[in-house]
XYZ file of C-alpha atoms in Angstrom:
138
model
C 9.194 0.120 -23.171
C 5.703 -1.080 -23.638
C 2.369 0.332 -21.294
C 2.297 -3.563 -20.048
C 5.821 -3.550 -19.512
C 5.724 -0.095 -17.368
C 2.087 -1.291 -15.679
C 4.049 -4.449 -14.571
C 6.948 -2.208 -13.204
C 4.666 -0.092 -11.343
C 2.114 -2.813 -9.857
C 6.021 -3.394 -8.576
C 6.906 -0.985 -6.878
C 3.207 -0.947 -5.383
C 3.611 -3.944 -3.867
C 6.902 -3.584 -2.588
C 6.484 -0.248 -1.109
C 3.096 -1.826 0.065
C 4.312 -4.657 2.190
C 6.549 -2.218 3.532
C 4.347 -0.116 4.947
C 1.781 -3.019 6.209
C 4.732 -5.093 7.933
C 5.744 -1.443 9.076
C 2.283 -0.441 10.196
C 1.513 -3.949 12.216
C 5.147 -4.545 13.978
C 4.013 -0.033 15.583
C 0.019 -0.450 15.687
C -0.924 -4.288 16.924
C -1.817 -3.540 19.960
C -4.188 -0.512 18.475
C -5.561 -3.153 15.881
C -6.652 -5.527 18.174
C -8.665 -3.114 20.779
C -7.754 0.677 20.684
C -9.969 1.286 24.294
C -7.747 -1.776 25.747
C -4.626 -1.098 23.685
C -2.800 -0.044 27.186
C -3.283 -2.432 29.323
C -3.501 -5.491 26.853
C -0.598 -8.271 27.390
C -0.048 -7.817 30.709
C -1.413 -9.277 34.057
C -3.267 -5.834 35.715
C -5.753 -7.162 37.216
C -7.775 -4.461 38.865
C -5.160 -1.796 38.016
C -5.460 -1.431 34.250
C -4.080 1.554 32.486
C -6.550 2.952 30.393
C -6.010 4.294 26.234
C -6.917 8.070 27.212
C -5.991 8.832 23.387
C -5.802 6.781 20.663
C -4.982 7.585 16.456
C -4.795 4.824 13.544
C -2.776 6.007 11.770
C 0.257 6.850 12.837
C -0.650 3.890 15.408
C -0.115 5.688 18.367
C -2.088 5.771 21.576
C -1.852 7.715 24.630
C -1.561 5.435 28.388
C -2.729 6.507 31.971
C -1.926 4.222 34.902
C -3.566 4.143 38.358
C -0.698 6.554 39.879
C -2.294 9.598 37.075
C 1.148 9.711 34.859
C 0.617 9.432 31.674
C 3.045 7.448 28.509
C 3.094 6.997 24.998
C 2.305 3.216 23.833
C 5.140 3.562 21.014
C 7.434 5.262 21.279
C 7.986 8.296 18.859
C 10.130 6.992 16.481
C 8.903 4.036 14.883
C 4.766 6.341 14.192
C 7.267 8.351 12.675
C 8.807 5.754 10.313
C 5.294 4.398 9.985
C 4.130 7.714 8.754
C 7.185 8.307 6.370
C 6.637 5.133 4.508
C 3.549 5.448 3.415
C 4.787 8.371 0.573
C 6.508 6.283 -1.028
C 3.737 4.342 -0.956
C 1.278 6.525 -1.745
C 3.610 7.553 -4.928
C 3.826 4.076 -6.601
C -0.393 3.669 -5.339
C -0.722 6.760 -7.988
C 1.615 5.995 -10.919
C 0.037 2.709 -10.860
C -3.415 4.155 -11.347
C -1.913 6.518 -14.104
C -0.368 3.071 -15.817
C -2.994 1.897 -16.073
C -5.479 3.980 -16.457
C -3.216 4.896 -19.736
C -2.817 1.429 -21.246
C -6.997 0.994 -20.380
C -6.955 4.543 -22.828
C -4.313 3.358 -25.523
C -6.122 -0.660 -25.591
C -9.823 1.354 -26.015
C -8.013 3.696 -28.999
C -6.554 0.601 -30.493
C -10.279 -1.278 -30.372
C -11.553 1.734 -31.832
C -9.195 1.260 -34.586
C -9.261 -2.413 -35.391
C -7.816 -5.120 -34.401
C -5.519 -5.448 -37.880
C -4.007 -2.298 -35.950
C -3.912 -3.985 -32.002
C -1.533 -6.682 -32.595
C 2.294 -6.354 -31.321
C 4.638 -8.773 -30.517
C 3.208 -10.692 -27.943
C 0.198 -11.343 -30.553
C 2.781 -12.301 -33.234
C 4.713 -14.639 -30.893
C 1.308 -16.237 -29.717
C 0.090 -17.100 -33.819
C 2.997 -18.652 -34.240
C 5.571 -18.618 -37.473
C 2.451 -18.966 -39.621
C 1.178 -15.809 -39.937
C 4.205 -13.570 -40.524
C 2.553 -10.434 -41.885
C 4.613 -6.930 -40.917
C 2.393 -5.061 -38.307
C 3.265 -1.437 -37.640
C-alpha cells in the first residue's frame, strides 16, 4: 500500500469519525451553541419567570439550570453528554493518525525530490505518461 493510499485511508477515517462527533455534539449541545447564558430559557414561553443558566461547559456540552422555585437541573441528561465526550476519542486518534500519515508522505516526497525526478516515478506516473514510455522504474 502506497503512502498516498494510507493517507487517503486515514483521511476517510478522520472524516467519518469527525462527522459522527460533530453530529452528536450538534444534537446534544445546540442550545449551548445558540447562547450559553440563556441556554436554559430558550424555546419556552417563560415570560418573567425564565430559568437562569448557573454553570455551563462546552465540552461536554452541559449546563445547570436554576428555576425561580430554587430547584436546579441539568439541561441535558448525563448520558448524551458522556456519549459526546466518548465520541471525541476516536476522532482525536484519527486526527493524530492523519497528521502522522501526512507528515510521512511529505517527508517521503522531499527525499524523493532531493534524489532527482527519475527516482520519483511510480505506477501512477507511468499510467499518466501512457504506453509510449515503458522504461522500468525501481
